[in-house]
mmCIF file of N, CA and C in Angstrom:
data_model
loop_
_atom_site.group_PDB
_atom_site.id
_atom_site.type_symbol
_atom_site.label_atom_id
_atom_site.label_comp_id
_atom_site.label_asym_id
_atom_site.label_seq_id
_atom_site.Cartn_x
_atom_site.Cartn_y
_atom_site.Cartn_z
ATOM 1 N N MET M 11 -6.371 -19.379 8.055
ATOM 2 C CA MET M 11 -7.240 -18.982 6.958
ATOM 3 C C MET M 11 -7.102 -19.989 5.824
ATOM 4 N N LYS M 12 -7.805 -21.050 5.945
ATOM 5 C CA LYS M 12 -7.741 -22.076 4.913
ATOM 6 C C LYS M 12 -8.909 -21.974 3.944
ATOM 7 N N GLN M 13 -9.875 -21.082 4.244
ATOM 8 C CA GLN M 13 -10.996 -20.882 3.335
ATOM 9 C C GLN M 13 -10.557 -20.060 2.138
ATOM 10 N N PRO M 14 -11.159 -20.286 0.976
ATOM 11 C CA PRO M 14 -10.877 -19.411 -0.165
ATOM 12 C C PRO M 14 -11.300 -17.974 0.153
ATOM 13 N N ILE M 15 -10.584 -17.017 -0.382
ATOM 14 C CA ILE M 15 -10.858 -15.603 -0.123
ATOM 15 C C ILE M 15 -12.309 -15.250 -0.441
ATOM 16 N N HIS M 16 -12.814 -15.713 -1.586
ATOM 17 C CA HIS M 16 -14.185 -15.350 -1.955
ATOM 18 C C HIS M 16 -15.188 -15.842 -0.906
ATOM 19 N N GLN M 17 -14.902 -16.968 -0.262
ATOM 20 C CA GLN M 17 -15.792 -17.481 0.786
ATOM 21 C C GLN M 17 -15.710 -16.613 2.034
ATOM 22 N N LEU M 18 -14.497 -16.190 2.388
ATOM 23 C CA LEU M 18 -14.331 -15.310 3.545
ATOM 24 C C LEU M 18 -15.084 -13.998 3.342
ATOM 25 N N VAL M 19 -14.962 -13.418 2.163
ATOM 26 C CA VAL M 19 -15.659 -12.157 1.872
ATOM 27 C C VAL M 19 -17.167 -12.364 1.938
ATOM 28 N N GLN M 20 -17.639 -13.466 1.418
ATOM 29 C CA GLN M 20 -19.069 -13.765 1.449
ATOM 30 C C GLN M 20 -19.567 -13.926 2.896
ATOM 31 N N ASP M 21 -18.727 -14.474 3.754
ATOM 32 C CA ASP M 21 -19.106 -14.699 5.145
ATOM 33 C C ASP M 21 -19.041 -13.435 6.007
ATOM 34 N N MET M 22 -18.415 -12.377 5.497
ATOM 35 C CA MET M 22 -18.295 -11.121 6.261
ATOM 36 C C MET M 22 -19.607 -10.360 6.263
ATOM 37 N N THR M 23 -19.855 -9.704 7.388
ATOM 38 C CA THR M 23 -21.003 -8.794 7.449
ATOM 39 C C THR M 23 -20.596 -7.487 6.767
ATOM 40 N N LEU M 24 -21.573 -6.651 6.464
ATOM 41 C CA LEU M 24 -21.284 -5.346 5.879
ATOM 42 C C LEU M 24 -20.391 -4.525 6.810
ATOM 43 N N GLU M 25 -20.654 -4.592 8.103
ATOM 44 C CA GLU M 25 -19.848 -3.852 9.086
ATOM 45 C C GLU M 25 -18.399 -4.337 9.089
ATOM 46 N N GLU M 26 -18.203 -5.644 8.959
ATOM 47 C CA GLU M 26 -16.835 -6.181 8.929
ATOM 48 C C GLU M 26 -16.108 -5.737 7.670
ATOM 49 N N LYS M 27 -16.795 -5.732 6.555
ATOM 50 C CA LYS M 27 -16.180 -5.263 5.308
ATOM 51 C C LYS M 27 -15.795 -3.795 5.429
ATOM 52 N N ALA M 28 -16.700 -2.993 5.980
ATOM 53 C CA ALA M 28 -16.427 -1.562 6.150
ATOM 54 C C ALA M 28 -15.270 -1.339 7.117
ATOM 55 N N SER M 29 -15.142 -2.194 8.138
ATOM 56 C CA SER M 29 -14.061 -2.022 9.119
ATOM 57 C C SER M 29 -12.687 -2.184 8.477
ATOM 58 N N LEU M 30 -12.601 -2.934 7.395
ATOM 59 C CA LEU M 30 -11.321 -3.092 6.701
ATOM 60 C C LEU M 30 -10.881 -1.792 6.028
ATOM 61 N N CYS M 31 -11.835 -0.929 5.728
ATOM 62 C CA CYS M 31 -11.516 0.357 5.102
ATOM 63 C C CYS M 31 -11.035 1.376 6.126
ATOM 64 N N ALA M 32 -11.498 1.258 7.369
ATOM 65 C CA ALA M 32 -11.151 2.228 8.402
ATOM 66 C C ALA M 32 -9.774 1.951 8.999
ATOM 67 N N GLY M 33 -9.449 0.724 9.212
ATOM 68 C CA GLY M 33 -8.151 0.369 9.742
ATOM 69 C C GLY M 33 -8.086 0.347 11.256
ATOM 70 N N LEU M 34 -7.093 -0.364 11.769
ATOM 71 C CA LEU M 34 -6.833 -0.479 13.197
ATOM 72 C C LEU M 34 -6.031 0.730 13.678
ATOM 73 N N ASN M 35 -5.075 1.134 12.877
ATOM 74 C CA ASN M 35 -4.251 2.310 13.158
ATOM 75 C C ASN M 35 -3.759 2.850 11.819
ATOM 76 N N MET M 36 -2.737 3.640 11.841
ATOM 77 C CA MET M 36 -2.248 4.277 10.615
ATOM 78 C C MET M 36 -1.800 3.271 9.554
ATOM 79 N N TRP M 37 -1.341 2.097 9.968
ATOM 80 C CA TRP M 37 -0.714 1.168 9.020
ATOM 81 C C TRP M 37 -1.323 -0.216 8.965
ATOM 82 N N MET M 38 -2.332 -0.510 9.778
ATOM 83 C CA MET M 38 -2.852 -1.876 9.840
ATOM 84 C C MET M 38 -4.363 -1.918 9.645
ATOM 85 N N THR M 39 -4.819 -2.981 8.978
ATOM 86 C CA THR M 39 -6.262 -3.222 8.892
ATOM 87 C C THR M 39 -6.722 -3.822 10.210
ATOM 88 N N LYS M 40 -8.005 -3.768 10.460
ATOM 89 C CA LYS M 40 -8.558 -4.449 11.625
ATOM 90 C C LYS M 40 -8.667 -5.938 11.297
ATOM 91 N N GLY M 41 -8.428 -6.766 12.270
ATOM 92 C CA GLY M 41 -8.642 -8.195 12.096
ATOM 93 C C GLY M 41 -10.121 -8.516 12.314
ATOM 94 N N ILE M 42 -10.535 -9.674 11.857
ATOM 95 C CA ILE M 42 -11.898 -10.144 12.090
ATOM 96 C C ILE M 42 -11.767 -11.483 12.794
ATOM 97 N N ASP M 43 -11.857 -11.414 14.112
ATOM 98 C CA ASP M 43 -11.596 -12.586 14.959
ATOM 99 C C ASP M 43 -12.483 -13.776 14.628
ATOM 100 N N ARG M 44 -13.778 -13.549 14.421
ATOM 101 C CA ARG M 44 -14.700 -14.674 14.232
ATOM 102 C C ARG M 44 -14.384 -15.463 12.960
ATOM 103 N N LEU M 45 -13.684 -14.851 12.000
ATOM 104 C CA LEU M 45 -13.304 -15.547 10.769
ATOM 105 C C LEU M 45 -11.801 -15.871 10.741
ATOM 106 N N ASN M 46 -11.137 -15.639 11.873
ATOM 107 C CA ASN M 46 -9.691 -15.885 11.985
ATOM 108 C C ASN M 46 -8.874 -15.092 10.967
ATOM 109 N N ILE M 47 -9.310 -13.858 10.699
ATOM 110 C CA ILE M 47 -8.567 -12.984 9.795
ATOM 111 C C ILE M 47 -7.737 -12.040 10.660
ATOM 112 N N PRO M 48 -6.404 -12.146 10.594
ATOM 113 C CA PRO M 48 -5.569 -11.283 11.431
ATOM 114 C C PRO M 48 -5.464 -9.871 10.833
ATOM 115 N N PRO M 49 -5.049 -8.901 11.643
ATOM 116 C CA PRO M 49 -4.756 -7.583 11.075
ATOM 117 C C PRO M 49 -3.635 -7.725 10.044
ATOM 118 N N ILE M 50 -3.701 -6.919 9.005
ATOM 119 C CA ILE M 50 -2.669 -6.948 7.958
ATOM 120 C C ILE M 50 -1.908 -5.632 8.002
ATOM 121 N N HIS M 51 -0.588 -5.724 8.088
ATOM 122 C CA HIS M 51 0.256 -4.538 8.123
ATOM 123 C C HIS M 51 0.466 -4.029 6.700
ATOM 124 N N MET M 52 0.174 -2.764 6.479
ATOM 125 C CA MET M 52 0.339 -2.149 5.157
ATOM 126 C C MET M 52 1.653 -1.370 5.117
ATOM 127 N N TYR M 53 2.157 -1.203 3.936
ATOM 128 C CA TYR M 53 3.337 -0.382 3.714
ATOM 129 C C TYR M 53 2.998 0.583 2.593
ATOM 130 N N ASP M 54 3.664 1.696 2.551
ATOM 131 C CA ASP M 54 3.422 2.596 1.439
ATOM 132 C C ASP M 54 4.732 2.910 0.758
ATOM 133 N N GLY M 55 4.607 3.517 -0.349
ATOM 134 C CA GLY M 55 5.792 3.928 -1.074
ATOM 135 C C GLY M 55 5.520 3.897 -2.555
ATOM 136 N N THR M 56 5.429 5.060 -3.110
ATOM 137 C CA THR M 56 5.239 5.114 -4.557
ATOM 138 C C THR M 56 6.531 4.779 -5.276
ATOM 139 N N ASN M 57 7.627 4.796 -4.539
ATOM 140 C CA ASN M 57 8.905 4.491 -5.166
ATOM 141 C C ASN M 57 9.693 3.455 -4.375
ATOM 142 N N GLY M 58 9.000 2.537 -3.761
ATOM 143 C CA GLY M 58 9.632 1.495 -2.966
ATOM 144 C C GLY M 58 8.907 1.395 -1.638
ATOM 145 N N ILE M 59 9.160 0.355 -0.896
ATOM 146 C CA ILE M 59 8.465 0.157 0.370
ATOM 147 C C ILE M 59 9.059 1.078 1.426
ATOM 148 N N ARG M 60 8.162 1.697 2.202
ATOM 149 C CA ARG M 60 8.579 2.534 3.332
ATOM 150 C C ARG M 60 7.858 2.020 4.558
ATOM 151 N N LYS M 61 8.593 1.743 5.610
ATOM 152 C CA LYS M 61 8.011 1.273 6.876
ATOM 153 C C LYS M 61 8.507 2.179 7.981
ATOM 154 N N THR M 62 7.575 2.703 8.744
ATOM 155 C CA THR M 62 7.944 3.556 9.871
ATOM 156 C C THR M 62 8.294 2.719 11.088
ATOM 157 N N ASN M 63 8.902 3.354 12.064
ATOM 158 C CA ASN M 63 9.205 2.683 13.326
ATOM 159 C C ASN M 63 7.996 2.653 14.249
ATOM 160 N N SER M 64 6.913 3.336 13.864
ATOM 161 C CA SER M 64 5.721 3.417 14.698
ATOM 162 C C SER M 64 4.485 3.114 13.867
ATOM 163 N N ASP M 65 3.526 2.402 14.443
ATOM 164 C CA ASP M 65 2.263 2.144 13.763
ATOM 165 C C ASP M 65 1.288 3.298 13.916
ATOM 166 N N GLU M 66 1.655 4.301 14.700
ATOM 167 C CA GLU M 66 0.717 5.371 15.019
ATOM 168 C C GLU M 66 0.961 6.665 14.262
ATOM 169 N N GLU M 67 1.983 6.749 13.468
ATOM 170 C CA GLU M 67 2.219 7.992 12.745
ATOM 171 C C GLU M 67 2.767 7.715 11.355
ATOM 172 N N MET M 68 2.886 8.755 10.572
ATOM 173 C CA MET M 68 3.224 8.620 9.155
ATOM 174 C C MET M 68 4.716 8.453 8.882
ATOM 175 N N GLY M 69 5.565 8.649 9.865
ATOM 176 C CA GLY M 69 6.991 8.518 9.626
ATOM 177 C C GLY M 69 7.628 9.784 9.102
ATOM 178 N N ILE M 70 6.921 10.901 9.208
ATOM 179 C CA ILE M 70 7.446 12.176 8.718
ATOM 180 C C ILE M 70 8.411 12.772 9.737
ATOM 181 N N THR M 71 8.066 12.647 11.008
ATOM 182 C CA THR M 71 8.885 13.262 12.049
ATOM 183 C C THR M 71 9.855 12.288 12.705
ATOM 184 N N THR M 72 9.749 11.010 12.385
ATOM 185 C CA THR M 72 10.663 10.027 12.956
ATOM 186 C C THR M 72 11.389 9.309 11.832
ATOM 187 N N GLU M 73 12.390 8.588 12.211
ATOM 188 C CA GLU M 73 13.186 7.866 11.222
ATOM 189 C C GLU M 73 12.441 6.629 10.728
ATOM 190 N N ASN M 74 12.489 6.385 9.443
ATOM 191 C CA ASN M 74 11.872 5.191 8.859
ATOM 192 C C ASN M 74 12.865 4.040 8.861
ATOM 193 N N MET M 75 12.343 2.826 8.688
ATOM 194 C CA MET M 75 13.187 1.651 8.556
ATOM 195 C C MET M 75 13.921 1.746 7.205
ATOM 196 N N PRO M 76 15.122 1.182 7.080
ATOM 197 C CA PRO M 76 15.824 1.219 5.792
ATOM 198 C C PRO M 76 15.004 0.532 4.697
ATOM 199 N N ALA M 77 15.056 1.079 3.499
ATOM 200 C CA ALA M 77 14.293 0.519 2.383
ATOM 201 C C ALA M 77 14.992 0.838 1.068
ATOM 202 N N THR M 78 14.637 0.093 0.050
ATOM 203 C CA THR M 78 15.136 0.351 -1.300
ATOM 204 C C THR M 78 14.119 1.203 -2.032
ATOM 205 N N CYS M 79 14.566 2.260 -2.661
ATOM 206 C CA CYS M 79 13.653 3.145 -3.393
ATOM 207 C C CYS M 79 13.948 3.053 -4.883
ATOM 208 N N TYR M 80 12.901 3.207 -5.664
ATOM 209 C CA TYR M 80 12.982 3.169 -7.114
ATOM 210 C C TYR M 80 12.371 4.450 -7.660
ATOM 211 N N PRO M 81 12.671 4.823 -8.885
ATOM 212 C CA PRO M 81 11.998 5.989 -9.466
ATOM 213 C C PRO M 81 10.494 5.755 -9.506
ATOM 214 N N THR M 82 9.729 6.802 -9.264
ATOM 215 C CA THR M 82 8.272 6.679 -9.312
ATOM 216 C C THR M 82 7.820 6.440 -10.746
ATOM 217 N N GLY M 83 6.604 5.938 -10.879
ATOM 218 C CA GLY M 83 6.043 5.715 -12.212
ATOM 219 C C GLY M 83 6.002 6.996 -13.018
ATOM 220 N N SER M 84 5.671 8.112 -12.365
ATOM 221 C CA SER M 84 5.622 9.388 -13.086
ATOM 222 C C SER M 84 7.013 9.814 -13.556
ATOM 223 N N ALA M 85 8.041 9.534 -12.754
ATOM 224 C CA ALA M 85 9.407 9.872 -13.168
ATOM 225 C C ALA M 85 9.846 9.019 -14.351
ATOM 226 N N ILE M 86 9.502 7.733 -14.309
ATOM 227 C CA ILE M 86 9.851 6.847 -15.419
ATOM 228 C C ILE M 86 9.119 7.289 -16.689
ATOM 229 N N ALA M 87 7.841 7.628 -16.532
ATOM 230 C CA ALA M 87 7.067 8.100 -17.685
ATOM 231 C C ALA M 87 7.667 9.377 -18.241
ATOM 232 N N LEU M 88 8.083 10.275 -17.347
ATOM 233 C CA LEU M 88 8.672 11.540 -17.790
ATOM 234 C C LEU M 88 9.941 11.297 -18.590
ATOM 235 N N LEU M 89 10.737 10.323 -18.182
ATOM 236 C CA LEU M 89 11.954 10.011 -18.931
ATOM 237 C C LEU M 89 11.613 9.585 -20.352
ATOM 238 N N GLY M 90 10.580 8.774 -20.493
ATOM 239 C CA GLY M 90 10.158 8.343 -21.825
ATOM 240 C C GLY M 90 9.628 9.502 -22.649
ATOM 241 N N ILE M 91 8.841 10.374 -22.031
ATOM 242 C CA ILE M 91 8.300 11.543 -22.733
ATOM 243 C C ILE M 91 9.433 12.472 -23.136
ATOM 244 N N ARG M 92 10.354 12.715 -22.218
ATOM 245 C CA ARG M 92 11.484 13.609 -22.501
ATOM 246 C C ARG M 92 12.318 13.057 -23.647
ATOM 247 N N SER M 93 12.567 11.756 -23.608
ATOM 248 C CA SER M 93 13.346 11.121 -24.659
ATOM 249 C C SER M 93 12.661 11.288 -26.011
ATOM 250 N N SER M 94 11.366 11.018 -26.053
ATOM 251 C CA SER M 94 10.611 11.183 -27.297
ATOM 252 C C SER M 94 10.586 12.640 -27.719
ATOM 253 N N PHE M 95 10.431 13.523 -26.756
ATOM 254 C CA PHE M 95 10.359 14.957 -27.019
ATOM 255 C C PHE M 95 11.672 15.456 -27.621
ATOM 256 N N MET M 96 12.785 15.007 -27.044
ATOM 257 C CA MET M 96 14.095 15.455 -27.511
ATOM 258 C C MET M 96 14.416 14.895 -28.898
ATOM 259 N N LYS M 97 13.857 13.754 -29.255
ATOM 260 C CA LYS M 97 14.106 13.154 -30.557
ATOM 261 C C LYS M 97 13.187 13.724 -31.633
ATOM 262 N N SER M 98 12.242 14.513 -31.224
ATOM 263 C CA SER M 98 11.266 15.072 -32.163
ATOM 264 C C SER M 98 11.973 15.941 -33.204
ATOM 265 N N GLU M 99 11.595 15.772 -34.470
ATOM 266 C CA GLU M 99 12.200 16.574 -35.536
ATOM 267 C C GLU M 99 11.859 18.043 -35.400
ATOM 268 N N SER M 100 10.739 18.337 -34.782
ATOM 269 C CA SER M 100 10.375 19.737 -34.621
ATOM 270 C C SER M 100 11.345 20.471 -33.708
ATOM 271 N N LEU M 101 12.049 19.745 -32.862
ATOM 272 C CA LEU M 101 13.021 20.380 -31.976
ATOM 273 C C LEU M 101 14.420 20.398 -32.567
ATOM 274 N N SER M 102 14.665 19.529 -33.496
ATOM 275 C CA SER M 102 16.016 19.431 -34.034
ATOM 276 C C SER M 102 16.293 20.474 -35.124
ATOM 277 N N GLY M 103 15.255 21.217 -35.482
ATOM 278 C CA GLY M 103 15.421 22.331 -36.400
ATOM 279 C C GLY M 103 15.455 21.911 -37.803
#
Protein backbone atom coordinates (compact mmCIF):
# COMPACT_ATOMS: atom_id res chain seq x y z
CA MET A 1 0.00 0.00 0.00
CA LYS A 2 2.18 2.78 -1.25
CA GLN A 3 -0.73 4.95 -2.40
CA PRO A 4 -1.87 7.79 -0.14
CA ILE A 5 -4.93 6.83 1.93
CA HIS A 6 -7.12 9.49 0.31
CA GLN A 7 -6.33 7.98 -3.11
CA LEU A 8 -7.19 4.47 -1.93
CA VAL A 9 -10.53 5.67 -0.55
CA GLN A 10 -11.26 7.50 -3.79
CA ASP A 11 -10.50 4.34 -5.77
CA MET A 12 -12.89 2.20 -3.67
CA THR A 13 -16.36 1.40 -4.88
CA LEU A 14 -19.32 2.11 -2.60
CA GLU A 15 -19.64 -1.65 -1.98
CA GLU A 16 -15.98 -1.88 -0.94
CA LYS A 17 -16.36 1.02 1.46
CA ALA A 18 -19.48 -0.56 2.96
CA SER A 19 -17.68 -3.91 3.30
CA LEU A 20 -15.21 -2.29 5.70
CA CYS A 21 -18.12 -1.58 8.06
CA ALA A 22 -19.38 -5.17 8.05
CA GLY A 23 -16.10 -6.90 8.74
CA LEU A 24 -14.60 -10.28 7.91
CA ASN A 25 -15.32 -11.72 11.35
CA MET A 26 -15.73 -10.47 14.91
CA TRP A 27 -12.33 -8.74 14.98
CA MET A 28 -11.14 -8.10 11.42
CA THR A 29 -12.09 -5.85 8.53
CA LYS A 30 -12.44 -7.35 5.08
CA GLY A 31 -9.47 -6.86 2.80
CA ILE A 32 -9.84 -5.38 -0.67
CA ASP A 33 -7.67 -7.53 -2.90
CA ARG A 34 -7.83 -5.40 -6.05
CA LEU A 35 -6.33 -2.44 -4.13
CA ASN A 36 -3.91 -4.60 -2.11
CA ILE A 37 -5.59 -3.63 1.16
CA PRO A 38 -5.17 -6.47 3.67
CA PRO A 39 -7.67 -7.28 6.42
CA ILE A 40 -6.97 -5.22 9.54
CA HIS A 41 -7.17 -6.85 12.95
CA MET A 42 -9.07 -4.72 15.48
CA TYR A 43 -8.73 -4.75 19.23
CA ASP A 44 -11.09 -3.39 21.80
CA GLY A 45 -10.78 -2.14 25.27
CA THR A 46 -12.09 0.96 26.87
CA ASN A 47 -9.42 0.53 29.49
CA GLY A 48 -6.56 -1.01 27.54
CA ILE A 49 -6.14 -3.40 24.64
CA ARG A 50 -7.97 -6.72 24.85
CA LYS A 51 -7.26 -9.51 22.36
CA THR A 52 -9.11 -12.78 22.37
CA ASN A 53 -7.63 -16.15 21.48
CA SER A 54 -10.28 -16.50 18.75
CA ASP A 55 -11.31 -14.26 15.86
CA GLU A 56 -14.82 -15.70 15.97
CA GLU A 57 -16.06 -14.71 19.40
CA MET A 58 -15.99 -11.87 21.90
CA GLY A 59 -13.67 -13.45 24.46
CA ILE A 60 -16.36 -13.63 27.14
CA THR A 61 -16.35 -17.40 27.49
CA THR A 62 -12.68 -18.01 26.70
CA GLU A 63 -9.46 -16.69 28.08
CA ASN A 64 -8.11 -13.47 26.57
CA MET A 65 -4.48 -12.75 25.75
CA PRO A 66 -2.59 -10.93 28.55
CA ALA A 67 -2.96 -7.15 28.37
CA THR A 68 -2.36 -3.98 30.35
CA CYS A 69 -5.50 -2.26 31.59
CA TYR A 70 -5.95 1.36 32.56
CA PRO A 71 -8.82 3.16 34.29
CA THR A 72 -11.59 4.01 31.83
CA GLY A 73 -12.16 7.61 30.79
CA SER A 74 -15.37 7.66 32.82
CA ALA A 75 -13.52 6.45 35.92
CA ILE A 76 -10.84 9.10 35.49
CA ALA A 77 -13.52 11.75 34.99
CA LEU A 78 -15.33 10.53 38.10
CA LEU A 79 -12.17 10.92 40.15
CA GLY A 80 -11.91 14.54 39.04
CA ILE A 81 -15.60 15.19 39.76
CA ARG A 82 -15.37 13.49 43.15
CA SER A 83 -12.28 15.49 44.03
CA SER A 84 -13.98 18.76 43.07
CA PHE A 85 -17.16 17.68 44.82
CA MET A 86 -15.35 16.85 48.06
CA LYS A 87 -13.52 20.20 48.01
CA SER A 88 -16.76 22.10 47.58
CA GLU A 89 -17.44 24.55 50.41
CA SER A 90 -21.06 23.52 50.41
CA LEU A 91 -19.99 20.11 51.69
CA SER A 92 -17.46 21.30 54.20
CA GLY A 93 -20.17 22.97 56.26
